[in-house]
Short mmCIF file of C-alpha atoms and ligand atoms in Angstrom, two decimals:
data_model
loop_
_atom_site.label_atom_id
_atom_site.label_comp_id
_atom_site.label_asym_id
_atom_site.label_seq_id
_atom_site.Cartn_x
_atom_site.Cartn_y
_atom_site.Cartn_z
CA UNK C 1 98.67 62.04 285.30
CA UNK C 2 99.45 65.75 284.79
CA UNK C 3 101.52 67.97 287.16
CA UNK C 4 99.24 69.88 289.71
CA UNK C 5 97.38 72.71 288.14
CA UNK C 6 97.73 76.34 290.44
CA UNK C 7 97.35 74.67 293.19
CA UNK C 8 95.74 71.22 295.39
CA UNK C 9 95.38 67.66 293.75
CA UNK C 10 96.48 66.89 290.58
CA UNK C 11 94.11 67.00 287.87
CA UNK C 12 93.59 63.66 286.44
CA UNK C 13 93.02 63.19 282.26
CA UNK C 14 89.56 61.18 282.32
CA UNK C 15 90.16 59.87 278.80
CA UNK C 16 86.60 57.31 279.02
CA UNK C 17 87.45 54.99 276.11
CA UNK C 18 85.01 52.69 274.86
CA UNK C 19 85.24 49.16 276.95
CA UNK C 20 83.45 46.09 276.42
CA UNK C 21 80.72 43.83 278.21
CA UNK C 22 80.80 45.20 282.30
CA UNK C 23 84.56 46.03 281.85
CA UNK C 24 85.35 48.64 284.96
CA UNK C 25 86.54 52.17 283.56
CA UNK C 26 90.01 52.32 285.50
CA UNK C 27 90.46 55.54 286.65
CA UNK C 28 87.34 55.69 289.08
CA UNK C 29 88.40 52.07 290.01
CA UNK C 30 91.74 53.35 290.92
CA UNK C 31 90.43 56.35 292.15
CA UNK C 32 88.06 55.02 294.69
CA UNK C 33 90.75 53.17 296.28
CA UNK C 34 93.18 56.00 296.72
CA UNK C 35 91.87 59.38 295.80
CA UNK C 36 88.18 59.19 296.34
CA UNK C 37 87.48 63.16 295.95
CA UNK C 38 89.95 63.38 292.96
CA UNK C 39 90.17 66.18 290.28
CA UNK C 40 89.13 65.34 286.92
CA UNK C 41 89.43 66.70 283.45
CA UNK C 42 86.81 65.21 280.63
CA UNK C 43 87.35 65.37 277.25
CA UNK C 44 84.98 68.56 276.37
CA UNK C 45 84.22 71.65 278.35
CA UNK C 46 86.89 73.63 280.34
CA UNK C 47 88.92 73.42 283.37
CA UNK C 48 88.76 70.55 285.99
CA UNK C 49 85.46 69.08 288.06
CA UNK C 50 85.92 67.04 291.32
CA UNK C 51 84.88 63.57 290.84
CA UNK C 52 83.17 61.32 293.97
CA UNK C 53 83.50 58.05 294.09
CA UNK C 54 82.78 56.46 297.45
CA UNK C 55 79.28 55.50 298.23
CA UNK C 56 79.07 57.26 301.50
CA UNK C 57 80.49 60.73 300.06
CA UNK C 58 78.63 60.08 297.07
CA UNK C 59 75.75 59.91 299.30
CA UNK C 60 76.63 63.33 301.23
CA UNK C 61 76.86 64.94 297.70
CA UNK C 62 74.40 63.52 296.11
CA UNK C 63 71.57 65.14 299.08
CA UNK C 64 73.37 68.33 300.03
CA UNK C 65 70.71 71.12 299.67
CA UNK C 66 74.05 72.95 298.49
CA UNK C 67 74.94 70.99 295.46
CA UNK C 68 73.25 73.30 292.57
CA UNK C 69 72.14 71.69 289.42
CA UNK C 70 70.87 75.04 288.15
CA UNK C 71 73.90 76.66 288.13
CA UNK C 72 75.23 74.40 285.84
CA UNK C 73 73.03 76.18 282.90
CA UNK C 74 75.03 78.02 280.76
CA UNK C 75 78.43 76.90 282.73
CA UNK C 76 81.43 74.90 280.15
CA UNK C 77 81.98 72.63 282.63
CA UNK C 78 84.28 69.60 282.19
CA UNK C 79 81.81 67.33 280.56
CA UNK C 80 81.54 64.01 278.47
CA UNK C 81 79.52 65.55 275.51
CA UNK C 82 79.84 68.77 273.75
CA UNK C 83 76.86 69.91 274.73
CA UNK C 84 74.93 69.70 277.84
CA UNK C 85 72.95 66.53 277.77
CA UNK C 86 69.63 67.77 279.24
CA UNK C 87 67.79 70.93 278.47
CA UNK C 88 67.98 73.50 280.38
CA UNK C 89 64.87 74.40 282.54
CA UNK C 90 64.31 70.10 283.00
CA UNK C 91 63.55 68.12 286.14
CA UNK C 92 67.32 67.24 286.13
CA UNK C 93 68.80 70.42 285.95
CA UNK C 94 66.17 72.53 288.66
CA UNK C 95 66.94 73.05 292.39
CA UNK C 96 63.70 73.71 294.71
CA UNK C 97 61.39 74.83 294.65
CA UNK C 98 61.22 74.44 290.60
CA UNK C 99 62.94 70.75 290.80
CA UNK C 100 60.25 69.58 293.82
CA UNK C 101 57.20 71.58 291.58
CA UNK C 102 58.80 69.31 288.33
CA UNK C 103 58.83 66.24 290.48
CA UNK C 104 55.49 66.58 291.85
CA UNK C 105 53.85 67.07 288.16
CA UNK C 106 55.61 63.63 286.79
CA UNK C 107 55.37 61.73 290.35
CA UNK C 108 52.22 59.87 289.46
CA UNK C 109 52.78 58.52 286.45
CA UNK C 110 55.68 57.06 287.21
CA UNK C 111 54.75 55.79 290.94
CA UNK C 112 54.43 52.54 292.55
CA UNK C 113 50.61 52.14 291.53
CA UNK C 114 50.88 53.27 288.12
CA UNK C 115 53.74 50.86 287.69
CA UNK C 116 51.48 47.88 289.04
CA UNK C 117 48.89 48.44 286.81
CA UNK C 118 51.05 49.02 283.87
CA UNK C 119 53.20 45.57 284.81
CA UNK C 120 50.64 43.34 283.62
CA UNK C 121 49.53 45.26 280.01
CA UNK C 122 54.03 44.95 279.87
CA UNK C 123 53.66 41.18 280.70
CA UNK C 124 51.41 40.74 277.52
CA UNK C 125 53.65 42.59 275.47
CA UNK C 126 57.12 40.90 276.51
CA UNK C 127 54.50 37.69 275.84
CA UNK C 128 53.80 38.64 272.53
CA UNK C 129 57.10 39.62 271.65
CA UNK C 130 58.88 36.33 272.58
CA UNK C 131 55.81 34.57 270.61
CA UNK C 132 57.39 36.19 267.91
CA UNK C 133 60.66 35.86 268.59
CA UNK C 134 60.17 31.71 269.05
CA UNK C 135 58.09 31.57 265.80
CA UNK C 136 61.11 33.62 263.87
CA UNK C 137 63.41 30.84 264.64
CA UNK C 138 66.88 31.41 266.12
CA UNK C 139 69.36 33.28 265.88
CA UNK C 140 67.79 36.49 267.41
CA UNK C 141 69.04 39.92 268.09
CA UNK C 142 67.04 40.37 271.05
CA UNK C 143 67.91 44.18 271.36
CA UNK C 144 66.03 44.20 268.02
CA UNK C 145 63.03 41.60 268.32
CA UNK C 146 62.37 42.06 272.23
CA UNK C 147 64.14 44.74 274.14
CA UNK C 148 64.46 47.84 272.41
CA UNK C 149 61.04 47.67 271.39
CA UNK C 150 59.50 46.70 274.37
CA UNK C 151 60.77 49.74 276.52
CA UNK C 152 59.62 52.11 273.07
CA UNK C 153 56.39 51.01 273.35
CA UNK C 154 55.48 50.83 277.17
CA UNK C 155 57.27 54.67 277.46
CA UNK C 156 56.19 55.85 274.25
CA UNK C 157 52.55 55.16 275.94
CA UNK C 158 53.17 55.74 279.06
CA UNK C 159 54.19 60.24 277.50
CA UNK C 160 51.38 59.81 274.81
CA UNK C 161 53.88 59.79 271.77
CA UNK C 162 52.47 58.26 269.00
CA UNK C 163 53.87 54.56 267.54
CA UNK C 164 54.47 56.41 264.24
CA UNK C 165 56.92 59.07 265.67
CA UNK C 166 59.19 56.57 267.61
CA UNK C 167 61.73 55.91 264.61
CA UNK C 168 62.07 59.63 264.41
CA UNK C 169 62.43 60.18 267.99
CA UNK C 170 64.97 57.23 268.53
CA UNK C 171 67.60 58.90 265.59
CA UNK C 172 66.86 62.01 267.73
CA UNK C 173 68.10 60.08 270.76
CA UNK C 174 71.21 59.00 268.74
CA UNK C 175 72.50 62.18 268.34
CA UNK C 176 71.41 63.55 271.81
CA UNK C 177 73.14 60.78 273.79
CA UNK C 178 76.46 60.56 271.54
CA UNK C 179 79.42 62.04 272.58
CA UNK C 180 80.82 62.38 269.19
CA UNK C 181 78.94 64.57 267.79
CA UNK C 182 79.63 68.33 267.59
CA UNK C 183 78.45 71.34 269.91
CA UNK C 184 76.58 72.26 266.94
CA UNK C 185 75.28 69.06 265.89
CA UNK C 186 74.11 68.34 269.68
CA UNK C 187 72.02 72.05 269.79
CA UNK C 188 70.50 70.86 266.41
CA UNK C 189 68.92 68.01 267.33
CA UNK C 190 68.01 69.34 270.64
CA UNK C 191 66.43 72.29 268.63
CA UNK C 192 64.21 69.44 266.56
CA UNK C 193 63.02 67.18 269.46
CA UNK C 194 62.12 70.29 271.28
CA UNK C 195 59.82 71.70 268.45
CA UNK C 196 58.77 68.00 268.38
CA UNK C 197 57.36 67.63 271.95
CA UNK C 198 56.34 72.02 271.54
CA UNK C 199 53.67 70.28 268.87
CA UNK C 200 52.84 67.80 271.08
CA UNK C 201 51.91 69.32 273.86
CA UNK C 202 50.02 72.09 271.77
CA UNK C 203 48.09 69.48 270.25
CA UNK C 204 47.44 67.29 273.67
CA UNK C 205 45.95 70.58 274.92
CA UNK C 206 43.16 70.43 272.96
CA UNK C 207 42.77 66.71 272.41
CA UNK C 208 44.00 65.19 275.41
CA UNK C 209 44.72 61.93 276.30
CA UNK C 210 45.48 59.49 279.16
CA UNK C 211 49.21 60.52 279.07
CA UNK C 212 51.97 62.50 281.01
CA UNK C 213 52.29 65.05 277.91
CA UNK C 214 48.14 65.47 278.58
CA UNK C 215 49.14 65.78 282.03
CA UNK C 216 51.93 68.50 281.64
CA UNK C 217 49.90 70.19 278.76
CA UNK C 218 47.12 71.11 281.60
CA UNK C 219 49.42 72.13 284.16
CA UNK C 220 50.49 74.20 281.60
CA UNK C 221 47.32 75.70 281.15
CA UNK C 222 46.92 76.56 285.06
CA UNK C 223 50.66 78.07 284.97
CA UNK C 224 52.06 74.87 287.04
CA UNK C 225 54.63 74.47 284.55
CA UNK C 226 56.29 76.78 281.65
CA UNK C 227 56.76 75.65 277.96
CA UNK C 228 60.50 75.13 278.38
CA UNK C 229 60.39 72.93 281.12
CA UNK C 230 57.68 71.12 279.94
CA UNK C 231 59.50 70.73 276.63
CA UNK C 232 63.27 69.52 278.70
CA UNK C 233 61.18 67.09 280.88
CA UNK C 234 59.31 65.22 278.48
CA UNK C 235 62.76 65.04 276.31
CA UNK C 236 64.34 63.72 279.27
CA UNK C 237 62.04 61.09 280.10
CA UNK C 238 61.54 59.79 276.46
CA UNK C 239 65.32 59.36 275.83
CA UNK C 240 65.97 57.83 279.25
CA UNK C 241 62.85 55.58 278.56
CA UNK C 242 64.74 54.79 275.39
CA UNK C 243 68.20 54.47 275.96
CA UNK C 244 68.27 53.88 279.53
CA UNK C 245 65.96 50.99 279.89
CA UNK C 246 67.34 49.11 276.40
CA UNK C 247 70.98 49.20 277.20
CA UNK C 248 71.04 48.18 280.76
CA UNK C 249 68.53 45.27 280.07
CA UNK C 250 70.43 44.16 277.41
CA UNK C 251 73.49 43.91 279.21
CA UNK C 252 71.74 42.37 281.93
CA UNK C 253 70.71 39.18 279.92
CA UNK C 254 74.42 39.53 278.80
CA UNK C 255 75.68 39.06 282.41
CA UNK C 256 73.17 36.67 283.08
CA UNK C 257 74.21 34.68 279.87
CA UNK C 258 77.97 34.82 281.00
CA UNK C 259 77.08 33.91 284.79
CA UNK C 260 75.20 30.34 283.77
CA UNK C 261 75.76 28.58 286.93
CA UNK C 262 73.66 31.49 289.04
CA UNK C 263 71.26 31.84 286.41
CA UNK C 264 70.49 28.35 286.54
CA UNK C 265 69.85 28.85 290.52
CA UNK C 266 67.59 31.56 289.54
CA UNK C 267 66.04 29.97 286.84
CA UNK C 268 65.05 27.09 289.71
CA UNK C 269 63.74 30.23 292.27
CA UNK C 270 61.93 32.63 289.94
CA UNK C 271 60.74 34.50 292.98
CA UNK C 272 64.39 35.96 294.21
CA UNK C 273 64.36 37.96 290.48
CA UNK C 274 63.57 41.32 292.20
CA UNK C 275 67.21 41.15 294.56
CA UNK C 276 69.05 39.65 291.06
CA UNK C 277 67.62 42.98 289.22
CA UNK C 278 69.24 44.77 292.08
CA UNK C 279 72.31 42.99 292.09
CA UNK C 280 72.66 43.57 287.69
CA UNK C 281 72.03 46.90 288.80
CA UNK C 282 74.85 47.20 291.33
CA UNK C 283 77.28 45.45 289.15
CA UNK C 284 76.57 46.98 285.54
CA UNK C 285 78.27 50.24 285.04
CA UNK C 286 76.07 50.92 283.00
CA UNK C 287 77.49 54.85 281.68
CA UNK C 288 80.32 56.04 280.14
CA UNK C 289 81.88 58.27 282.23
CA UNK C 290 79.79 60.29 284.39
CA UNK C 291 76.23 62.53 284.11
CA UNK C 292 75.27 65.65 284.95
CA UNK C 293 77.70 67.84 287.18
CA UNK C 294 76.85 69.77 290.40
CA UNK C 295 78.09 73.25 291.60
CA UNK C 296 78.30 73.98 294.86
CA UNK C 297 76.95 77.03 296.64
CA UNK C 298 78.91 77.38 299.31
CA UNK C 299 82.54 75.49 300.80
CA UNK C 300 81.64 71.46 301.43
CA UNK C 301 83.67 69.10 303.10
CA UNK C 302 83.70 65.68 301.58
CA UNK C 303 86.24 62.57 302.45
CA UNK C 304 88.71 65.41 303.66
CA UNK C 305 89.26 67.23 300.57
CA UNK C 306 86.96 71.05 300.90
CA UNK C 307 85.40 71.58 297.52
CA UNK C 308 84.91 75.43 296.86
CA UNK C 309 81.77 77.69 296.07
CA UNK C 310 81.66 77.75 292.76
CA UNK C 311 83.50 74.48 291.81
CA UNK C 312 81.97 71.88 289.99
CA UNK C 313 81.82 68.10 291.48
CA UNK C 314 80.51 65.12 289.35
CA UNK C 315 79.26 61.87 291.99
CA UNK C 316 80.31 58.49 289.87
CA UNK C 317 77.68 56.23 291.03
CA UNK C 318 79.00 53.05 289.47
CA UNK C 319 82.46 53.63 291.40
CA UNK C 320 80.02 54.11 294.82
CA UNK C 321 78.41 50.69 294.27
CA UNK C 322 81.95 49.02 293.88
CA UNK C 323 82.97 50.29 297.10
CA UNK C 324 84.95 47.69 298.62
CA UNK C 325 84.12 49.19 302.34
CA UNK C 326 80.19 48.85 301.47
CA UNK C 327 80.09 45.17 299.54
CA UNK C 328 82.13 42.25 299.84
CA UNK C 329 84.28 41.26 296.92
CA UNK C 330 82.39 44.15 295.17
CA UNK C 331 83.81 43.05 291.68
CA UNK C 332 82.01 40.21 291.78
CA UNK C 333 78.24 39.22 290.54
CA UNK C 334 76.64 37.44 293.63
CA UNK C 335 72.73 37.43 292.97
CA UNK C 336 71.66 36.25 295.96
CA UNK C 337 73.64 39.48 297.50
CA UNK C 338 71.81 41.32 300.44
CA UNK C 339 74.03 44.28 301.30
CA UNK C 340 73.79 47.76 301.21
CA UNK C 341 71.54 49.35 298.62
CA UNK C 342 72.37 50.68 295.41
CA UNK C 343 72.94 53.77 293.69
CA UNK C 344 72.26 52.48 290.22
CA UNK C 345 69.19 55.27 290.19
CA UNK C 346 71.05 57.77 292.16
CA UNK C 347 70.46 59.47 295.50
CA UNK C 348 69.17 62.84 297.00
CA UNK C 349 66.60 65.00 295.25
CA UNK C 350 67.19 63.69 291.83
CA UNK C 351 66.96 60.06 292.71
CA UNK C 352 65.60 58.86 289.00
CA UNK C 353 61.94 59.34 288.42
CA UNK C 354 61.76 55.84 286.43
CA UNK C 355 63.18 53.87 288.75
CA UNK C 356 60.14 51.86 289.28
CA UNK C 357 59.82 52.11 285.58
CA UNK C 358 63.14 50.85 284.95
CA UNK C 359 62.73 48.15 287.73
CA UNK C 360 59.50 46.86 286.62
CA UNK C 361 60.82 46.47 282.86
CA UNK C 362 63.13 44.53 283.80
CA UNK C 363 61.49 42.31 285.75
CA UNK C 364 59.51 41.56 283.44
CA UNK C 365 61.59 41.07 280.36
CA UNK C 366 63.99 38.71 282.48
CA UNK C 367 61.28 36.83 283.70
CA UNK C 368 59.67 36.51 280.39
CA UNK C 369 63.10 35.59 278.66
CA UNK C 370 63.88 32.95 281.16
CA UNK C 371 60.72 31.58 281.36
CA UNK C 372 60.22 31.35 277.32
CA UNK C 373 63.34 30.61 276.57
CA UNK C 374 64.71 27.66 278.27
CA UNK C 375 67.92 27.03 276.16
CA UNK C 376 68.60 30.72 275.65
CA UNK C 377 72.80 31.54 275.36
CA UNK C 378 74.62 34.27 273.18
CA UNK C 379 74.62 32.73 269.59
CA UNK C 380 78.18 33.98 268.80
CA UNK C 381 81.25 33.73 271.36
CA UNK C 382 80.94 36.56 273.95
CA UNK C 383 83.77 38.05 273.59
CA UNK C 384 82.61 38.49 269.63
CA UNK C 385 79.44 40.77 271.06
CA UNK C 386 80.09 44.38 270.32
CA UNK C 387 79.89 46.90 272.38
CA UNK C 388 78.54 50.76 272.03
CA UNK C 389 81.07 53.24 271.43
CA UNK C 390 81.01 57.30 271.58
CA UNK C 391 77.63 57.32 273.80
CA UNK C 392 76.84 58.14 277.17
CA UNK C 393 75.13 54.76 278.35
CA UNK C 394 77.01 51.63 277.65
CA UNK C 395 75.63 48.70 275.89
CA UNK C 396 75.67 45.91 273.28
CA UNK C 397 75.03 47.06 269.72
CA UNK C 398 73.39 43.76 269.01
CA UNK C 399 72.35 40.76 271.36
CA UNK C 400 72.92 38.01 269.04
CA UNK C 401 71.19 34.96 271.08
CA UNK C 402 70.13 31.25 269.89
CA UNK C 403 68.06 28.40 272.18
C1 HEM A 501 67.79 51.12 284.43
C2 HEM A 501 67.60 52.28 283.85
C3 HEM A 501 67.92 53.60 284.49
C4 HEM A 501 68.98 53.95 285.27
C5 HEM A 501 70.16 53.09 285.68
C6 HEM A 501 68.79 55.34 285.62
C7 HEM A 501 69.65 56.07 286.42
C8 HEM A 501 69.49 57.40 286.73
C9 HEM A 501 70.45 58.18 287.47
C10 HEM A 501 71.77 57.68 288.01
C11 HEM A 501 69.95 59.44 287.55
C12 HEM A 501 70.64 60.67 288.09
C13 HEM A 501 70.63 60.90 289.52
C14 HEM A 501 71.33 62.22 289.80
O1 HEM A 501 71.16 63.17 289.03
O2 HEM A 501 72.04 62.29 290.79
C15 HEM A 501 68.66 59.45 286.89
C16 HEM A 501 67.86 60.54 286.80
C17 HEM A 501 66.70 60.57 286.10
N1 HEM A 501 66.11 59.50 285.45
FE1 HEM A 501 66.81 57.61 285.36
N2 HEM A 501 67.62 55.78 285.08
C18 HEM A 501 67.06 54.74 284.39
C19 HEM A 501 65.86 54.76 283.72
C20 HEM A 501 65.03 55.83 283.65
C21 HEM A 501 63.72 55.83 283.02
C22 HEM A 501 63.06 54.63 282.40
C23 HEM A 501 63.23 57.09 283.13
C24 HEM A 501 61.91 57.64 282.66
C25 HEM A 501 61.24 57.24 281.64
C26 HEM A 501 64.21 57.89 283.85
C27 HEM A 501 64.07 59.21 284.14
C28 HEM A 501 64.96 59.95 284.87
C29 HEM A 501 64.77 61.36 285.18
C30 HEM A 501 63.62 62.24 284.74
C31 HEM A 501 65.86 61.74 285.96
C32 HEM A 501 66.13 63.12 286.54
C33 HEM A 501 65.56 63.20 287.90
C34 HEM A 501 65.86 64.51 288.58
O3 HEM A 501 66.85 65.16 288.24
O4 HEM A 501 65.11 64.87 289.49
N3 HEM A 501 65.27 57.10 284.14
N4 HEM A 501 68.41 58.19 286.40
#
């Protein structure tokens, strides 16, 4: 703790270090107990942000029409990476009307009916994968064999990016979503995936496809969307696709693995897997640190503490869904749970536009793992399963598994 800076709360160092399996980061633990709207300094970017951590306030934040994202472009805010993480001119860093205009363009491909009729063609996959998998023999890395490329493929489709470019893209992700690399390192590959999905789109306007970069290319062409944004969204939503979808699945057959007595329950009731993907979801902190900040536009009141125009607050939604005022025993995994919901995929206007992507995956790759793979447990001891280090979403580096 460091003595107050000019004036107000004192600004907590928010030093993130690497922790394993669903370990809880122990500041915003702390911090949601007795400082809920607490200053924090992160280890790039200048000065101090507020940081949210109760699930109602987070709430309030998280849907104030005067929380700016766009004012965050070009701002050194406090921050976990060097750079900032998405482009500017995205989905995730627009206020209305450009952010509701974005939304409405992607909306479809990644709504409830798309996601039904793209759950089945997944099923087949996940199928074919485990086929694989079994006929390999154990041990199995199933980040490697299953997972990771399971969530490639079905949003590597789902954009229109070739097979063949998904190794390139995926070392572009490494470097996006690390926070040790440099500033200039960061811009770099930014700079290279950008000209990547710039091609793209050129080339999807004049042989299009049934894709979202098809989609975007022809909104493009009637002025619904500018180059730029075109360029941040589809980044966006290919690393999330990536990253996002691998690292929280994996650790959710870690939990699972570690919790056998309610996975055996489940295993017996197959149907309550939807509320147990909610509950993983709840429990998993699944970042390092936090996201993307917000400014605000004017004075807000939140918890008692009045956060000033201008000033930059970051919500920590794993902190609001271990709210001890909101879930019982919040520390611990209960999968038949039925409390409040979640914030896993956020709140507000920028609620996460693959959350019935990311819902549906996972659905089916539990259901598909537990199903196939009666025996399955970790093949080493837990505790030996490493964990990522210097990125923004947490997650094992390997899922070494036998059965
Ligand atoms: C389980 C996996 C995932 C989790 C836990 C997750 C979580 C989140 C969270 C917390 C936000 C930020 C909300 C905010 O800014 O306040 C977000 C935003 C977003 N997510 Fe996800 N996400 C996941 C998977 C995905 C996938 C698969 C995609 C698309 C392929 C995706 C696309 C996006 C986009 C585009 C945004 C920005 C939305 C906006 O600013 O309007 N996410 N996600």
């Amino acid at each position: 703790m460091n003595p107050p800076e000019n004036h107000g709360p004192v600004v907590h160092d928010w030093a993130v270090t690497p922790l394993p399996g669903t370990d809880f980061d122990p500041l915003p633990h702390r911090l949601l107990r007795e400082e809920p709207v607490a200053r924090v300094r992160l280890r790039h970017g200048e000065g101090h942000a507020w940081l949210v951590t109760r699930y109602e306030d987070v709430k309030r934040i998280a849907s104030d029409p005067r929380m700016s994202r766009a004012l965050t472009v070009g701002r050194p805010i406090t921050s976990m990476t060097p750079h900032n993480l998405a482009p500017a001119g995205g989905v995730g860093r627009a206020d209305p009307p450009d952010h509701t205009r974005l939304r409405k363009l992607i909306a479809p491909t990644f709504g409830r009916r798309r996601m039904r009729a793209l759950r089945e063609h997944t099923r087949l996959r996940a199928e074919d994968l485990a086929a694989r998998t079994l006929d390999a023999g154990p041990p199995a890395d199933l980040t490697t064999t299953f997972i990771g490329p399971l969530s490639a493929t079905v949003v590597a489709e789902l954009l229109g990016v070739p097979a063949a470019d998904l190794d390139r893209v995926d070392r572009w992700r490494e470097g996006i979503l690390s926070s040790d690399t440099t500033a200039a390192e960061g811009e770099s590959v930014k700079k290279e995936i950008a000209g990547y999905f710039a091609d793209l789109a050129r080339h999807r306007a004049d042989h299009p496809g049934d894709d979202l970069i098809s989609e975007l290319a022809a909104a493009r062409a009637d002025g619904g969307i500018s180059t730029p944004e075109l360029v941040s969204t589809a980044v966006m939503l290919t690393l999330n696709g990536l990253d996002a979808v691998r690292n929280i699945v994996a650790t959710m057959l870690y939990v699972l693995l570690v919790h056998p007595d309610q996975t055996r329950k489940l295993r017996a009731e197959p149907d309550r897997l939807p509320g147990a993907v909610d509950e993983l979801l709840r429990y998993i902190p699944q970042r390092n640190g936090v996201g993307m900040p917000r400014v605000a536009t004017a004075d807000v009141e939140v918890g008692g503490v009045t956060i000033r125009e201008g000033e930059a607050v970051y919500v920590f939604y794993p902190a609001a869904n271990r709210d001890p005022s909101v879930y019982t025993e919040p520390d611990r995994l209960d999968l038949t749970r039925r409390e409040a919901p979640h914030l896993a995929f956020g709140h507000g206007a920028h609620y996460c536009a693959g959350a019935q992507l990311a819902r549906m995956e996972a659905e089916v790759m539990l259901s598909t793992l537990l199903h196939r793979f009666p025996g399955l447990a970790t093949a080493v001891q837990p505790e030996r399963i490493e964990w990522r280090r210097g990125t923004v979403n947490r997650g094992p580096v390997s899922l070494p598994v036998t059965w």
